[in-house]
PDB file of C-alpha atoms in Angstrom:
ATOM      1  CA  UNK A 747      91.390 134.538  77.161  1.00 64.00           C
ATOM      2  CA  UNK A 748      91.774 136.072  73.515  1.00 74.00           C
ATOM      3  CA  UNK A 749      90.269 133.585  70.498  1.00 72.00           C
ATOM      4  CA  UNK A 750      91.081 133.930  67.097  1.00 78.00           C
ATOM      5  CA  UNK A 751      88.039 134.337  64.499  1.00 77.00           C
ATOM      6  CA  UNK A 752      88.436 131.185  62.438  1.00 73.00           C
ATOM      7  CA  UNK A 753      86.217 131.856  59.577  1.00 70.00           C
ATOM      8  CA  UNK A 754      85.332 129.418  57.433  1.00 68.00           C
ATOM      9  CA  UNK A 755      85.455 129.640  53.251  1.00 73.00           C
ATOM     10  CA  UNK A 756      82.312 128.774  51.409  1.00 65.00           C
ATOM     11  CA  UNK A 757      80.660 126.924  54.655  1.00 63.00           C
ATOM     12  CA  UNK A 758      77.654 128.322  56.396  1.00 69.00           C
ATOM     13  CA  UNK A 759      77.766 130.311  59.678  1.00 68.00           C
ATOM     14  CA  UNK A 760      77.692 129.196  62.600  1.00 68.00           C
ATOM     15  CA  UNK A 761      74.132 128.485  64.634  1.00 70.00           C
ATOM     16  CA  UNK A 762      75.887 130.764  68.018  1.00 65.00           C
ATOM     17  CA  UNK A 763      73.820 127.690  69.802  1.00 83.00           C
ATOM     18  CA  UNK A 764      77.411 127.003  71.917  1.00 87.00           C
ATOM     19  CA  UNK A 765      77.644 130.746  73.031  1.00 86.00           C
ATOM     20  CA  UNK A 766      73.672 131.071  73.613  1.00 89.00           C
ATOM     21  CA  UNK A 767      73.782 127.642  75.483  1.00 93.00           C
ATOM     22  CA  UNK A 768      76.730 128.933  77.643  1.00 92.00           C
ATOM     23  CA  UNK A 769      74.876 132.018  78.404  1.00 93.00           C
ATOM     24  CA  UNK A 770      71.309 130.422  79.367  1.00 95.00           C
ATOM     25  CA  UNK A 771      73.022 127.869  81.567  1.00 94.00           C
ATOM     26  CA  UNK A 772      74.779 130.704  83.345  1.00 93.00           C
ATOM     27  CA  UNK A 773      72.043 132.905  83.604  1.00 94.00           C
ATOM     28  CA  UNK A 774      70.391 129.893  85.583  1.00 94.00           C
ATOM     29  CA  UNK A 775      72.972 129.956  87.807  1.00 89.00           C
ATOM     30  CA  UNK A 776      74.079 133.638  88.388  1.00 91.00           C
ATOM     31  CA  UNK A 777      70.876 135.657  86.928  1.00 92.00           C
ATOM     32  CA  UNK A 778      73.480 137.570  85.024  1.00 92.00           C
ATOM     33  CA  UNK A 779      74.323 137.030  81.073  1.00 94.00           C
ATOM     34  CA  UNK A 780      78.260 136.189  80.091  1.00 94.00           C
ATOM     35  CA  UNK A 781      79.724 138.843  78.139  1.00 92.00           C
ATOM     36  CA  UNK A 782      80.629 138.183  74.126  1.00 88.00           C
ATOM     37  CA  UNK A 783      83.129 141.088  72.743  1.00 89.00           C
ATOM     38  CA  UNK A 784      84.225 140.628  68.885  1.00 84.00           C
ATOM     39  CA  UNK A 785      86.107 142.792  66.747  1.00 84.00           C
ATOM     40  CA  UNK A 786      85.895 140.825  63.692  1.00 79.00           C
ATOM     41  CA  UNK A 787      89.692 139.497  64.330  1.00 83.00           C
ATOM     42  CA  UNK A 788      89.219 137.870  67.170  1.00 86.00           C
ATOM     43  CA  UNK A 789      86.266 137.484  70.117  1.00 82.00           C
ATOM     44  CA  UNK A 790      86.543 137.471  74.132  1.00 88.00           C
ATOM     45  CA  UNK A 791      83.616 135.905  76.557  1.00 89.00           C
ATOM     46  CA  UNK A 792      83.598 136.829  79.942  1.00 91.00           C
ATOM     47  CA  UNK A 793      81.963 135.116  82.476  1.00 91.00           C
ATOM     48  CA  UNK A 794      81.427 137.515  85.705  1.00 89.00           C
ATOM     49  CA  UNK A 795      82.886 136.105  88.838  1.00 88.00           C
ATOM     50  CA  UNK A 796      80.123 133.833  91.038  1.00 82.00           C
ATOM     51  CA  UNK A 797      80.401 134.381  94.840  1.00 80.00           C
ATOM     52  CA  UNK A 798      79.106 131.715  96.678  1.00 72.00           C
TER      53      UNK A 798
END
């Protein structure tokens, strides 16, 4: 799923805690990191697949 960049005028940044949460929690759970791609319009994660 595509997500538009939503940037925001005069606020600060965001922290990136949500995607850095998101990955740790995976990583406990796969060993493998999620995968953040951005080109400054809009910003994909993927998540590889988990075979159980």
């Amino acid at each position: 799923m595509k997500n538009d960049l939503n940037r925001r005028n005069g606020a600060q940044p965001g922290s990136k805690i949500g995607l850095s949460n998101l990955d740790n929690r995976y990583k406990l759970l796969t060993k493998r990191n999620i995968i953040v791609e951005n080109n400054f319009e809009s910003f994909t994660v993927k998540l590889p697949i988990i075979k159980f």
